[in-house]
Short mmCIF file of C-alpha atoms and ligand atoms in Angstrom, two decimals:
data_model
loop_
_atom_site.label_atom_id
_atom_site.label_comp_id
_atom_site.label_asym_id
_atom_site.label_seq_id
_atom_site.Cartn_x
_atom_site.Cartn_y
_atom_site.Cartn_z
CA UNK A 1 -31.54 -16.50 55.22
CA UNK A 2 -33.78 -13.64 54.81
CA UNK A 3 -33.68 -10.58 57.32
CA UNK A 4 -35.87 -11.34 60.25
CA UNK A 5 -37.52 -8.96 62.56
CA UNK A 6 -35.31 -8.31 65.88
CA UNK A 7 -33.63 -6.95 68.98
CA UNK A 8 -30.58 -3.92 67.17
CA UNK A 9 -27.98 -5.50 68.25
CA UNK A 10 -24.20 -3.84 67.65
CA UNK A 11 -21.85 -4.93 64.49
CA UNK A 12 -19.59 -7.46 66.26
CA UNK A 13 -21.77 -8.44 69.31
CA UNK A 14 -25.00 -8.83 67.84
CA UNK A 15 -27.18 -8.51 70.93
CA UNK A 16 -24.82 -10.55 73.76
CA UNK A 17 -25.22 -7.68 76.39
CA UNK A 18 -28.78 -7.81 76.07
CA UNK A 19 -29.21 -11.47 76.63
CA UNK A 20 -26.66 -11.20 79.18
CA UNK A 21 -29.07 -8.80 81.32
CA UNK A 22 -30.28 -10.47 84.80
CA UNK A 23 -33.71 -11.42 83.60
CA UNK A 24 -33.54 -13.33 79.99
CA UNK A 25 -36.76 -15.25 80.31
CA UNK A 26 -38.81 -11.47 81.09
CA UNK A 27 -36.96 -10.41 77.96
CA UNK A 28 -37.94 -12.93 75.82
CA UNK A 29 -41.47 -12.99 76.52
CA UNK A 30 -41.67 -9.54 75.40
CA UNK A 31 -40.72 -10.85 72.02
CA UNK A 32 -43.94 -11.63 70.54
CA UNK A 33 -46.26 -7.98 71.13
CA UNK A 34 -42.65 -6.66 70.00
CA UNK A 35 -41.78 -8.96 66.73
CA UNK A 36 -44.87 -11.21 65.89
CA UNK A 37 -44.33 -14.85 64.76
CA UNK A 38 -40.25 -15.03 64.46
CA UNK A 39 -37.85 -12.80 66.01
CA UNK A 40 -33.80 -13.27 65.32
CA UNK A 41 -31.13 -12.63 67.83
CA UNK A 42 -27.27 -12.63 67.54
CA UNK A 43 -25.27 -14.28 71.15
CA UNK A 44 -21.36 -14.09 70.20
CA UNK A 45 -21.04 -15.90 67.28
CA UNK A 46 -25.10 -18.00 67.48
CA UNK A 47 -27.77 -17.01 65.46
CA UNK A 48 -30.97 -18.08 67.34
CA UNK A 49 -34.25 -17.99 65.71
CA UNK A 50 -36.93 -18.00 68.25
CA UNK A 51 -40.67 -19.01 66.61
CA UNK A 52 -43.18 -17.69 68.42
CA UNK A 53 -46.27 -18.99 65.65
CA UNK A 54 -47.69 -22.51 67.21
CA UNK A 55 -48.34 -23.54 63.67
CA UNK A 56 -44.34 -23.49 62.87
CA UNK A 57 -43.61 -24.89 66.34
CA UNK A 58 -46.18 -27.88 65.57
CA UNK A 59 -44.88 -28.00 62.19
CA UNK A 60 -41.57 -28.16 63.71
CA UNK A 61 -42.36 -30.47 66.35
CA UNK A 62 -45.04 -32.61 64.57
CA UNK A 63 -45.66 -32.15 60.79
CA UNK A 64 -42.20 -32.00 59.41
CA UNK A 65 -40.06 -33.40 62.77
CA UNK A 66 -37.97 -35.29 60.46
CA UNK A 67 -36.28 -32.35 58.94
CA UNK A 68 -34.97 -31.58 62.02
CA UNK A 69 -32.37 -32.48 64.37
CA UNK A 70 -31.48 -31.73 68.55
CA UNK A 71 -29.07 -28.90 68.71
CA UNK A 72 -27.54 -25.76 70.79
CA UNK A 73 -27.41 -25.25 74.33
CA UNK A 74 -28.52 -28.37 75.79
CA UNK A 75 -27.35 -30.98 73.89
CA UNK A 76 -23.78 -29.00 74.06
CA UNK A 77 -23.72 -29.29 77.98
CA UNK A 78 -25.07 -32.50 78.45
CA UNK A 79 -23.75 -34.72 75.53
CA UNK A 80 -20.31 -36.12 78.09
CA UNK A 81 -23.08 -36.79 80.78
CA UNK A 82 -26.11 -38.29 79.21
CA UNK A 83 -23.96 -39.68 76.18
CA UNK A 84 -25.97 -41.51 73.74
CA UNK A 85 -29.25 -41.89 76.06
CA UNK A 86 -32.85 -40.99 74.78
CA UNK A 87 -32.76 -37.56 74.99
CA UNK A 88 -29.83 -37.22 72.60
CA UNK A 89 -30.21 -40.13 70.53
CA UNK A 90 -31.09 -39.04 66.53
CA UNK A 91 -32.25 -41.29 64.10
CA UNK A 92 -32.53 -44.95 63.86
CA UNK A 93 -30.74 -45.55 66.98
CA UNK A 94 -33.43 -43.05 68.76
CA UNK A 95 -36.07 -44.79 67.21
CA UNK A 96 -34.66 -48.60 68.57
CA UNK A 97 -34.62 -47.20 72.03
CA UNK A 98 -37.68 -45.47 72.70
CA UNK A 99 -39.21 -48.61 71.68
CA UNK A 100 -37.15 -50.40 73.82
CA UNK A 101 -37.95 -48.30 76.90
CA UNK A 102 -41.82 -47.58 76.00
CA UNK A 103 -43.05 -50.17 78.01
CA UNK A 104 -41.35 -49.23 81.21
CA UNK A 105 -43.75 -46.09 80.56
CA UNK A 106 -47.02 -47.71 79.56
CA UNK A 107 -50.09 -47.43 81.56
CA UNK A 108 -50.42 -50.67 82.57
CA UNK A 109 -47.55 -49.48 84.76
CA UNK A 110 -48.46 -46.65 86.63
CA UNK A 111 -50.22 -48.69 89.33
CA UNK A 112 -47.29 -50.00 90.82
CA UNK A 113 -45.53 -46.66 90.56
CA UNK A 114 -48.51 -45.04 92.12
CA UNK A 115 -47.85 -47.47 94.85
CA UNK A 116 -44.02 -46.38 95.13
CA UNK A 117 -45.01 -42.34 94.46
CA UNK A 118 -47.64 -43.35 98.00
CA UNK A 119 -44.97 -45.19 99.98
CA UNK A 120 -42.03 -42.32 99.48
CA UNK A 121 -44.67 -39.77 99.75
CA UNK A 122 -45.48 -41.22 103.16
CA UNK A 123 -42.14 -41.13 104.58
CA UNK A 124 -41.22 -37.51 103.43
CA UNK A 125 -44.49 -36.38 104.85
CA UNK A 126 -43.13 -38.21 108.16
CA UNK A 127 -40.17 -35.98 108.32
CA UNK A 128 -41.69 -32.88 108.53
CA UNK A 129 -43.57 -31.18 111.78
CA UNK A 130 -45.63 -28.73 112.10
CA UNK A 131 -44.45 -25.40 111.66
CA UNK A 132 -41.67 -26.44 109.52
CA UNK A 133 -40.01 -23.88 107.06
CA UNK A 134 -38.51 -26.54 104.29
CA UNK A 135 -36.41 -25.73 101.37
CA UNK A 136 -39.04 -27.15 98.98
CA UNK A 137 -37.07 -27.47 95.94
CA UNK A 138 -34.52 -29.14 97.68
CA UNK A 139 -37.06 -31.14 99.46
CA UNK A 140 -38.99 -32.68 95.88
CA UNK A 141 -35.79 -33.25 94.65
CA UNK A 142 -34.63 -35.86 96.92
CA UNK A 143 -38.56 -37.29 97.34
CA UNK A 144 -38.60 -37.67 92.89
CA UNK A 145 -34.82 -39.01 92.75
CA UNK A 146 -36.48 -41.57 95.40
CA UNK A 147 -39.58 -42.46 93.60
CA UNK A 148 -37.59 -43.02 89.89
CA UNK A 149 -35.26 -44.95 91.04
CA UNK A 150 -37.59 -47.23 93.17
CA UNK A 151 -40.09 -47.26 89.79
CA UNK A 152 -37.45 -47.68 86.93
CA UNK A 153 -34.47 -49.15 88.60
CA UNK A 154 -36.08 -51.17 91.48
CA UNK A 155 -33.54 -49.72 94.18
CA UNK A 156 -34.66 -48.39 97.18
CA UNK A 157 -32.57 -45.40 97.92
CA UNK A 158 -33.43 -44.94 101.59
CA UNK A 159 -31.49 -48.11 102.22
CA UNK A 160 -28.04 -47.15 100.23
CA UNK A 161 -25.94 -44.35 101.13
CA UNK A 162 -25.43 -43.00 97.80
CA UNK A 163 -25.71 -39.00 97.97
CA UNK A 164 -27.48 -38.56 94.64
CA UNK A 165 -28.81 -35.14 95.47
CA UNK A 166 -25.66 -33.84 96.35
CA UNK A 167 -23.94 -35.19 92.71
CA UNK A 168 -27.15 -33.79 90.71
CA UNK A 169 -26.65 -30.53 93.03
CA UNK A 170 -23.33 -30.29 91.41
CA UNK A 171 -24.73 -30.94 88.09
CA UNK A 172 -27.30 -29.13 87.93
CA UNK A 173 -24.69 -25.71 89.33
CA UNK A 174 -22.41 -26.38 86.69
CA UNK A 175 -25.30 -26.29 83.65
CA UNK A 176 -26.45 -22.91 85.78
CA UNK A 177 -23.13 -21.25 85.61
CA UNK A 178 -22.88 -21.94 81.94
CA UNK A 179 -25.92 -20.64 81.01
CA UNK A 180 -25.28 -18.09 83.05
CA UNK A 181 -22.33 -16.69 81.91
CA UNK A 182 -22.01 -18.83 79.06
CA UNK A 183 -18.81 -19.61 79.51
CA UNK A 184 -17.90 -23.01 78.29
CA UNK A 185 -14.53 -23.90 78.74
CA UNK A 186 -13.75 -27.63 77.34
CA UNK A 187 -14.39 -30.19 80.59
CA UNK A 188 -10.82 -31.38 80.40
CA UNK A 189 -9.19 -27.94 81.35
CA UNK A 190 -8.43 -28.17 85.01
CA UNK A 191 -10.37 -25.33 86.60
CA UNK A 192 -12.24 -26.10 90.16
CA UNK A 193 -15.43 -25.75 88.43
CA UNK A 194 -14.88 -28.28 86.26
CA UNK A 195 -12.41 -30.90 88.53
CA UNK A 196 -16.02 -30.29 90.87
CA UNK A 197 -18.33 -31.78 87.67
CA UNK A 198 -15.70 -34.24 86.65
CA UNK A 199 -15.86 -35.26 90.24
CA UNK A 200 -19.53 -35.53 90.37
CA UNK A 201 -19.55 -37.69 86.96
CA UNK A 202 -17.43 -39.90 87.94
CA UNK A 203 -19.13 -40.46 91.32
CA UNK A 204 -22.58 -40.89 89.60
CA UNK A 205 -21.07 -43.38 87.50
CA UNK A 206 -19.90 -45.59 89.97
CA UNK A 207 -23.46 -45.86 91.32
CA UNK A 208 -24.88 -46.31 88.00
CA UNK A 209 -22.41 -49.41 87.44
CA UNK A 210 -23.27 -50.41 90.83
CA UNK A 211 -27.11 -50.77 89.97
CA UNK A 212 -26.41 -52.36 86.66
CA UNK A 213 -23.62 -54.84 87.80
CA UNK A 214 -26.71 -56.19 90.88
CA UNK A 215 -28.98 -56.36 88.24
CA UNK A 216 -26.51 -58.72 85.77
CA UNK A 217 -25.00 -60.40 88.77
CA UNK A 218 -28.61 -61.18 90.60
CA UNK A 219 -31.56 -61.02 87.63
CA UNK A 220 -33.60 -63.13 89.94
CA UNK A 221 -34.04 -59.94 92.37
CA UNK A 222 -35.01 -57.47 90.15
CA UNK A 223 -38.05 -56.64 88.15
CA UNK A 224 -37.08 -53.48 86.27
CA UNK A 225 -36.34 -51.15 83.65
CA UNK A 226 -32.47 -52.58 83.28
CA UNK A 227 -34.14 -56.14 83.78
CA UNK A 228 -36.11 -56.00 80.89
CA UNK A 229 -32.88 -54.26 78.70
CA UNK A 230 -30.73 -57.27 79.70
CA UNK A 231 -32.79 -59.56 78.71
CA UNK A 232 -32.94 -58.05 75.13
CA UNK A 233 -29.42 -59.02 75.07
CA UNK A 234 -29.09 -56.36 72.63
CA UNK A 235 -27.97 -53.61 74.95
CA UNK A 236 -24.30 -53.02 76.38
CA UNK A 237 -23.56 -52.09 79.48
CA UNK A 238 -22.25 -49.01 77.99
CA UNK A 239 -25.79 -48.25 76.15
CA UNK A 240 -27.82 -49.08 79.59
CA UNK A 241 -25.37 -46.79 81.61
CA UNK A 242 -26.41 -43.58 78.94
CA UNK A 243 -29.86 -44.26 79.56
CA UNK A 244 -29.50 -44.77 83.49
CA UNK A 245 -27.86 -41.82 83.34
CA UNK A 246 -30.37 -39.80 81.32
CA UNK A 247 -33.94 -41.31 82.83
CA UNK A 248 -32.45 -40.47 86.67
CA UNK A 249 -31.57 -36.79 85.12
CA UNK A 250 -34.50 -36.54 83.39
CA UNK A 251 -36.90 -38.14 85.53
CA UNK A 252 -36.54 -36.23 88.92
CA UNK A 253 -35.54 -32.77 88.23
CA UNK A 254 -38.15 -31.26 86.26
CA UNK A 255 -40.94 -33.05 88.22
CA UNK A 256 -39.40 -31.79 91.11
CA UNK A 257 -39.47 -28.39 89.49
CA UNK A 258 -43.52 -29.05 88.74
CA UNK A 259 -43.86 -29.98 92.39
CA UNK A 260 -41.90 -26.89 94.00
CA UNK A 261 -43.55 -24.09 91.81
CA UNK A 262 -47.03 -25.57 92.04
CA UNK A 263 -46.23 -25.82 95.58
CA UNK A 264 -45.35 -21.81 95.71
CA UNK A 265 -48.20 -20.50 93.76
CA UNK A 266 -51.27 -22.48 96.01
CA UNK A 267 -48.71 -21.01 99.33
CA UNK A 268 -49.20 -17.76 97.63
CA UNK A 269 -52.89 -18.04 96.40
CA UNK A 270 -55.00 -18.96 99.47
CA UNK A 271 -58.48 -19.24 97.69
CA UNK A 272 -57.16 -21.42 95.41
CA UNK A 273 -55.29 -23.62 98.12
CA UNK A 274 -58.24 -23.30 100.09
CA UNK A 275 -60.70 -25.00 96.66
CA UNK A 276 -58.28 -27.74 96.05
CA UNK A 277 -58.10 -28.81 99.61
CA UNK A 278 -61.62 -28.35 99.80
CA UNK A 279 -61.82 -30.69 96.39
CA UNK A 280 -59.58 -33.21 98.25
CA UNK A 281 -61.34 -33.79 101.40
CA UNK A 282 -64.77 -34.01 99.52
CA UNK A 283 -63.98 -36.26 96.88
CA UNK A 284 -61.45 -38.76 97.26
CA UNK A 285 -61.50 -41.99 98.45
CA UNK A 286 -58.82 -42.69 101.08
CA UNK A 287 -56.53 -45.24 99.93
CA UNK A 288 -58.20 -45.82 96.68
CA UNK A 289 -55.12 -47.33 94.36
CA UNK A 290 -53.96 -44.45 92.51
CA UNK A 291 -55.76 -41.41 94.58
CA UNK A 292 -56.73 -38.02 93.28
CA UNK A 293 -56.23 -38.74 89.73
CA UNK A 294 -59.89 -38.05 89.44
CA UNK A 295 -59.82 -34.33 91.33
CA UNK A 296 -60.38 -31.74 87.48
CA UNK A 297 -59.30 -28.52 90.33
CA UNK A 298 -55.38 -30.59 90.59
CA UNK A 299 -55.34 -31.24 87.27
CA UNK A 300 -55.89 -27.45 86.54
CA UNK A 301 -53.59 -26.03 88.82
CA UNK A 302 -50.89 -28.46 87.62
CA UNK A 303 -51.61 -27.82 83.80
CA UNK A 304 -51.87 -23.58 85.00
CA UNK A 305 -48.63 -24.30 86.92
CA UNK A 306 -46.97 -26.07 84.10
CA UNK A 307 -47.95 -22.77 82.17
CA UNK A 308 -46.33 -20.34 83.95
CA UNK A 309 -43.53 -22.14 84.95
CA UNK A 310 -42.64 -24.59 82.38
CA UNK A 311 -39.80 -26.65 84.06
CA UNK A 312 -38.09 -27.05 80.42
CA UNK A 313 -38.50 -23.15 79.33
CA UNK A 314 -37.50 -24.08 75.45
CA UNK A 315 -36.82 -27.06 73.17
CA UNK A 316 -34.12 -26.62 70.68
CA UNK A 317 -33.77 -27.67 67.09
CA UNK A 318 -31.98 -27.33 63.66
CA UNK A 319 -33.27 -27.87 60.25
CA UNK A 320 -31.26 -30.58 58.16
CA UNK A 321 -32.06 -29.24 54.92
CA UNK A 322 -33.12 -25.23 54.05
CA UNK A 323 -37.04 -24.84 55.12
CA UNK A 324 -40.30 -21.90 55.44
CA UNK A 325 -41.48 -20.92 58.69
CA UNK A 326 -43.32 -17.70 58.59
CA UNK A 327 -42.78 -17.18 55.36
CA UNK A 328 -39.25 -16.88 55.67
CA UNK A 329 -36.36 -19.22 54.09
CA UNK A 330 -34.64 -20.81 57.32
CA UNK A 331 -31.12 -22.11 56.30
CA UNK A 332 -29.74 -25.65 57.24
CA UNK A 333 -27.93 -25.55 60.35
CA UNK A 334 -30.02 -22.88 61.88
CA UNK A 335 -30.71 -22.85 65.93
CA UNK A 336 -34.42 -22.58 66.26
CA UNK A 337 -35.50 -21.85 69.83
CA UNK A 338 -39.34 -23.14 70.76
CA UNK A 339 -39.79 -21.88 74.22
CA UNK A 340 -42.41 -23.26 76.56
CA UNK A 341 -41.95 -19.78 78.58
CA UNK A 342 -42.45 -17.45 75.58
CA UNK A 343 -45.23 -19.20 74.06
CA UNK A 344 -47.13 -20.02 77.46
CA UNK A 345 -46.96 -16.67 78.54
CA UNK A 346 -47.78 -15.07 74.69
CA UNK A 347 -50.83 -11.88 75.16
CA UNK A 348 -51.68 -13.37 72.00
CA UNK A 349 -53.20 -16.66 73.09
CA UNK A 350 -54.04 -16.22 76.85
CA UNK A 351 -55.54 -13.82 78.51
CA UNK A 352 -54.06 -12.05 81.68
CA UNK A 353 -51.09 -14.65 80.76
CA UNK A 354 -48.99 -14.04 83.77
CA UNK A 355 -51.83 -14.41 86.40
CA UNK A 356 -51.87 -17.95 87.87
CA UNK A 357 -55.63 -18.98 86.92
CA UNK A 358 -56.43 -22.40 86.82
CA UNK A 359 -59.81 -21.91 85.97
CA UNK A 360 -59.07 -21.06 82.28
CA UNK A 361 -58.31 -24.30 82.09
CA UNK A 362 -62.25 -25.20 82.22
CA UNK A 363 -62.89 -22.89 79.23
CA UNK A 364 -63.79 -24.47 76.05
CA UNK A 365 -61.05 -22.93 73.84
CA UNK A 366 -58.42 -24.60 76.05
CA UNK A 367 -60.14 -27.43 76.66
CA UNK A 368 -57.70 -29.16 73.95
CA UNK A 369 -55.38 -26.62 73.27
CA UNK A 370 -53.12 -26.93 69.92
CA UNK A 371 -49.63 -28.36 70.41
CA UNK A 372 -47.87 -25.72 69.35
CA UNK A 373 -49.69 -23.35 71.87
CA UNK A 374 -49.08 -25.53 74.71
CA UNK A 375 -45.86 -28.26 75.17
CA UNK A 376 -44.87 -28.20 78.56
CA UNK A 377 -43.81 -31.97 77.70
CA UNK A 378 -42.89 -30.77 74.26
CA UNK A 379 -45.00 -32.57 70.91
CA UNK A 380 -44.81 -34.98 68.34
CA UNK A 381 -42.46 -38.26 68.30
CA UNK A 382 -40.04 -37.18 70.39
CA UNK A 383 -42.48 -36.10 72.83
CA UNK A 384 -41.57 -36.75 76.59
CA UNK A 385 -41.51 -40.19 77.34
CA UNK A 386 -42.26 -39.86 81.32
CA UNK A 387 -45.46 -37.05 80.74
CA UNK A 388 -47.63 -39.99 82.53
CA UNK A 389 -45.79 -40.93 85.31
CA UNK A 390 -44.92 -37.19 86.17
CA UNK A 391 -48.45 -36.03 86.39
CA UNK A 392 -49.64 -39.23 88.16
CA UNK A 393 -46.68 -37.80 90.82
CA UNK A 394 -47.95 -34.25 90.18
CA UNK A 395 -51.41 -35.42 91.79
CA UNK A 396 -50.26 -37.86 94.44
CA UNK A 397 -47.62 -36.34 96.22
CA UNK A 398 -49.92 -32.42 95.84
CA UNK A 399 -52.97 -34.16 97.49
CA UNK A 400 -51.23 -35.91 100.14
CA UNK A 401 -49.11 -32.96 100.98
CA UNK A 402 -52.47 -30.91 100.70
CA UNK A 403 -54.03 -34.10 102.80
CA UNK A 404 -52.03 -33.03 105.94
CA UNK A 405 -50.57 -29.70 105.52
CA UNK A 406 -51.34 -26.73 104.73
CA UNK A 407 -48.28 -25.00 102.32
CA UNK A 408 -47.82 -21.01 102.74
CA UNK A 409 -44.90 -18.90 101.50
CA UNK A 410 -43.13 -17.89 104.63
CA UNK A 411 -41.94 -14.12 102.83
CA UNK A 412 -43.75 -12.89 100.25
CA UNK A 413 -41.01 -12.40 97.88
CA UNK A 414 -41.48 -12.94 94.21
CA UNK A 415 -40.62 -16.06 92.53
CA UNK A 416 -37.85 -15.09 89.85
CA UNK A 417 -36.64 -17.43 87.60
CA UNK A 418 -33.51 -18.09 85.57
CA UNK A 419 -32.64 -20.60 82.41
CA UNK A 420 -30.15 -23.27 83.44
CA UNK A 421 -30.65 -26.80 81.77
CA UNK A 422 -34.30 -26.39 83.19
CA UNK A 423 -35.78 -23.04 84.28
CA UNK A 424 -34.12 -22.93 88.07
CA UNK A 425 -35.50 -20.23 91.11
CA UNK A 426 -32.91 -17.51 91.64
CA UNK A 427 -33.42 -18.41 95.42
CA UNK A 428 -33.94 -21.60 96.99
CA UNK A 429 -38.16 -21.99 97.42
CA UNK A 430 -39.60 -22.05 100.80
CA UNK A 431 -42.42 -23.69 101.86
CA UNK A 432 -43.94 -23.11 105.57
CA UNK A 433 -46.06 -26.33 106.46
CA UNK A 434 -49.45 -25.50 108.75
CA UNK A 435 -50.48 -28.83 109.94
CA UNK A 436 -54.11 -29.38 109.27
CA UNK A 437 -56.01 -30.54 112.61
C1 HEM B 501 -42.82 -32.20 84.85
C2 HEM B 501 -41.95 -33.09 84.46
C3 HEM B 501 -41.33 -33.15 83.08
C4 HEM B 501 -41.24 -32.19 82.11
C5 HEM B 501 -41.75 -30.76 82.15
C6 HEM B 501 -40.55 -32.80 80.98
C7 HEM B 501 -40.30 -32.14 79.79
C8 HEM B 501 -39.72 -32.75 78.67
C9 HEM B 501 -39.54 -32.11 77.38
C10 HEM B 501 -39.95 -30.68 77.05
C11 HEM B 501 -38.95 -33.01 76.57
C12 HEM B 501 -38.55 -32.79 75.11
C13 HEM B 501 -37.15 -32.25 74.99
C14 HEM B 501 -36.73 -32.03 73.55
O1 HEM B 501 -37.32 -32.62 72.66
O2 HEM B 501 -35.78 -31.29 73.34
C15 HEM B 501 -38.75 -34.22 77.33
C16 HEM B 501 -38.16 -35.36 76.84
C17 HEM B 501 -37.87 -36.44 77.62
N1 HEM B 501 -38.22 -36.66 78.93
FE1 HEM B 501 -39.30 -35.43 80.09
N2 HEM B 501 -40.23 -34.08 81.30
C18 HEM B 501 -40.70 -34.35 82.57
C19 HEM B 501 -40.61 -35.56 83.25
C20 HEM B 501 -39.94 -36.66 82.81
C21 HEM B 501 -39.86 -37.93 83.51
C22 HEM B 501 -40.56 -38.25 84.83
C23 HEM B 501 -39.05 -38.73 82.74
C24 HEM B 501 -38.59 -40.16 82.96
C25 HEM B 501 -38.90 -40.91 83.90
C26 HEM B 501 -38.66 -37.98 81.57
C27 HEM B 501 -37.84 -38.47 80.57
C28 HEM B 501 -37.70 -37.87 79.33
C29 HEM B 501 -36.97 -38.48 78.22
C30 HEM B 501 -36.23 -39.80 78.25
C31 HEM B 501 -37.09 -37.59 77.14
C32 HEM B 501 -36.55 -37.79 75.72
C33 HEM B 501 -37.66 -38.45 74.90
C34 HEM B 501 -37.27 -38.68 73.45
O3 HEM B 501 -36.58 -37.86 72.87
O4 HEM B 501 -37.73 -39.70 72.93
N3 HEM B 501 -39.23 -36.75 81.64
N4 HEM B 501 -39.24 -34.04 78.63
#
């Protein structure tokens, strides 16, 4: 591979105590004033390539996806949790499953979810007063674990005493401290930290059976996801519990993400909080079937929120065979790094990039913007599968939270931001809720 531009990093470390420094994500996004299109770094004994061009990331993504394969970080964490499900899956056996599950995802759909996003909206809203200081993150977490599992799974989680926010909790703290430290010590070596995940694993997948073993022992009950697997007759039990696994992983913790930081940047940005509550009360229907998917002033501040705070900060992928990106000769093998947070936040493409405008999103030039210059949902074929059905939450549970509260940030203390599986707040978020009269 040819000598890309760089961080210096030292003979045998490369540049490990750089990337070790507290704030990764700040570093990186200096990378493109400082290196251009492609910058190479060196972490222990991992070359990443980070591409910073959006026509190699669409290449990458779109034009020539099929010379590349899932790789590094994520897929090294997750692969004894999410096994063989969709967001692993290479190849042929990929290719039979996202058609199997595309029509759990299909438009026609969303109406009944909307209907589930409304009724689990409702009762969250229900348990907070006025005045409350919530841990928000903690908060969307539970409400999105809710509304998946009602919408894909058809099982009402408010009637089961399954702790599935505590088990993800311990998930999710286990990716952080990897990523963190990035120390990986093989799951099967007895420390606490990992007899803790182990634990969690194994408790998540006695629910999962659980949910599959109602749905094969009573098909009449259920109209669902797993319904319509069974009946392909096709899929073991084995292959539906990887996907279970993966859509209930997948499906609530970066919308919750979405939900918390748009959350914190209208509590912190009172003119626009003020316009999109403004929008709300002048526009939309009451109980119109899927409300405020109409409202442009949401779907900016999500799309400006998605932005700046891309809930997956980068996408990860190796070439199969040598390739040119940026003129250079990539080898085989190679960990390419396309990140959401680098990219999003590049001086190159926006303007003021770190200022929270959602108004930019009315301008012309990003009325469509190119794929490779915006992927919060990353691009191409293997592009997310539940985009729709996280936005139509985006805009339901915003406006009715907007509807009857209110949200401010009780201190104003910066919102930092670290890289764990998804990008994670240093510090729990905190919302204070104003009740509207
Ligand atoms: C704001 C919310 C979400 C964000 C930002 C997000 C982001 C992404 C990204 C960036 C990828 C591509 C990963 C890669 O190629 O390496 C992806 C894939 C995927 N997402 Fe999402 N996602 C969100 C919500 C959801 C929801 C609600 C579901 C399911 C109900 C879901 C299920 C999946 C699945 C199954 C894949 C793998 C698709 C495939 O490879 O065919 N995601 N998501």
């Amino acid at each position: 591979m040819s000598q890309l531009p760089g961080p210096t990093g030292y003979p045998l470390i490369g540049n490990t105590h750089q990337f070790y420094r507290k704030n990764i994500l700040k570093w990186f996004s200096a990378f493109p004033e400082k290196y251009g299109d492609i910058a190479q770094i060196r972490v222990a004994r991992n070359q990443i390539v980070l591409l910073m061009d959006p026509n190699d990331i669409q290449t990458v993504l779109i034009d020539e996806n099929k010379k590349y394969r899932k790789g590094g970080f994520h897929k090294r964490v997750t692969s004894s949790l999410i096994g063989n499900g969709l967001v692993l899956a290479e190849g042929d056996r990929w290719r039979s499953n996202r058609h199997d599950l595309e029509p759990s995802f299909h438009p026609q759909k969303m109406n009944s979810y909307a209907n589930q996003i409304k009724t689990h909206t409702e009762y969250k809203l229900g348990q907070w007063e006025d005045g409350d200081i919530v841990m928000f993150g903690n908060e969307m977490k539970e409400l999105t674990l809710r509304i998946i599992t009602n919408a894909l799974f058809d099982i009402d989680l408010r009637s089961e005493n399954w702790d599935l926010p505590s088990i993800f909790d311990e998930v999710i703290d286990y990716f952080t401290y990897i990523a963190q430290t990035y120390v990986y010590l093989p799951e099967w070596i007895p420390t606490s930290r990992n007899r803790s995940y182990r634990r969690a694993i194994g408790e998540l997948d006695e629910i999962v059976d659980e949910i599959i073993t109602r749905h094969i022992e009573h098909p009449e009950e259920y109209d669902s996801l797993i319904a319509d697997l069974l009946d392909q007759e096709s899929w073991t039990k084995a292959e539906i519990r990887d996907e279970v696994v993966t859509l209930l992983l997948a499906g609530h913790e970066t919308t919750a993400l979405m939900l918390a930081y748009t959350t914190y940047l209208l509590g912190s940005n009172p003119d626009i909080r003020a316009q999109a509550i403004n929008e709300i009360d002048q526009n939309e229907p009451q109980n119109s079937e899927k409300p405020f998917q109409q409202s442009n002033l949401l779907d900016h501040i999500l799309k400006e929120s998605l932005r700046l705070y891309p809930p997956a900060y980068a996408i990860f992928r190796q070439p199969t065979e040598d390739v040119i990106l940026s003129g250079h000769k990539i080898s085989e093998g190679t960990l390419l790094c396309l990140s959401q947070w680098v990219t999003h936040r590049d001086p190159r493409l926006y303007e003021s990039p770190h200022e929270f405008q959602p108004d930019r999103w009315e301008s012309d030039s990003l009325s469509a913007p190119s794929p490779g210059m915006y992927f919060p949902f990353a691009a191409g074929p293997r592009r997310c599968i539940g985009e729709r059905l996280a936005m139509l939450e985006g805009k339901i549970v915003l406006g009715m939270i907007l509807e009857k509260y209110i949200p401010k940030v009780p201190s104003q203390e910066s919102l930092e931001v670290i890289p764990s599986l998804s990008t994670q707040p240093s510090s729990p978020i905190k919302i204070k809720l104003e009740r509207r009269n």
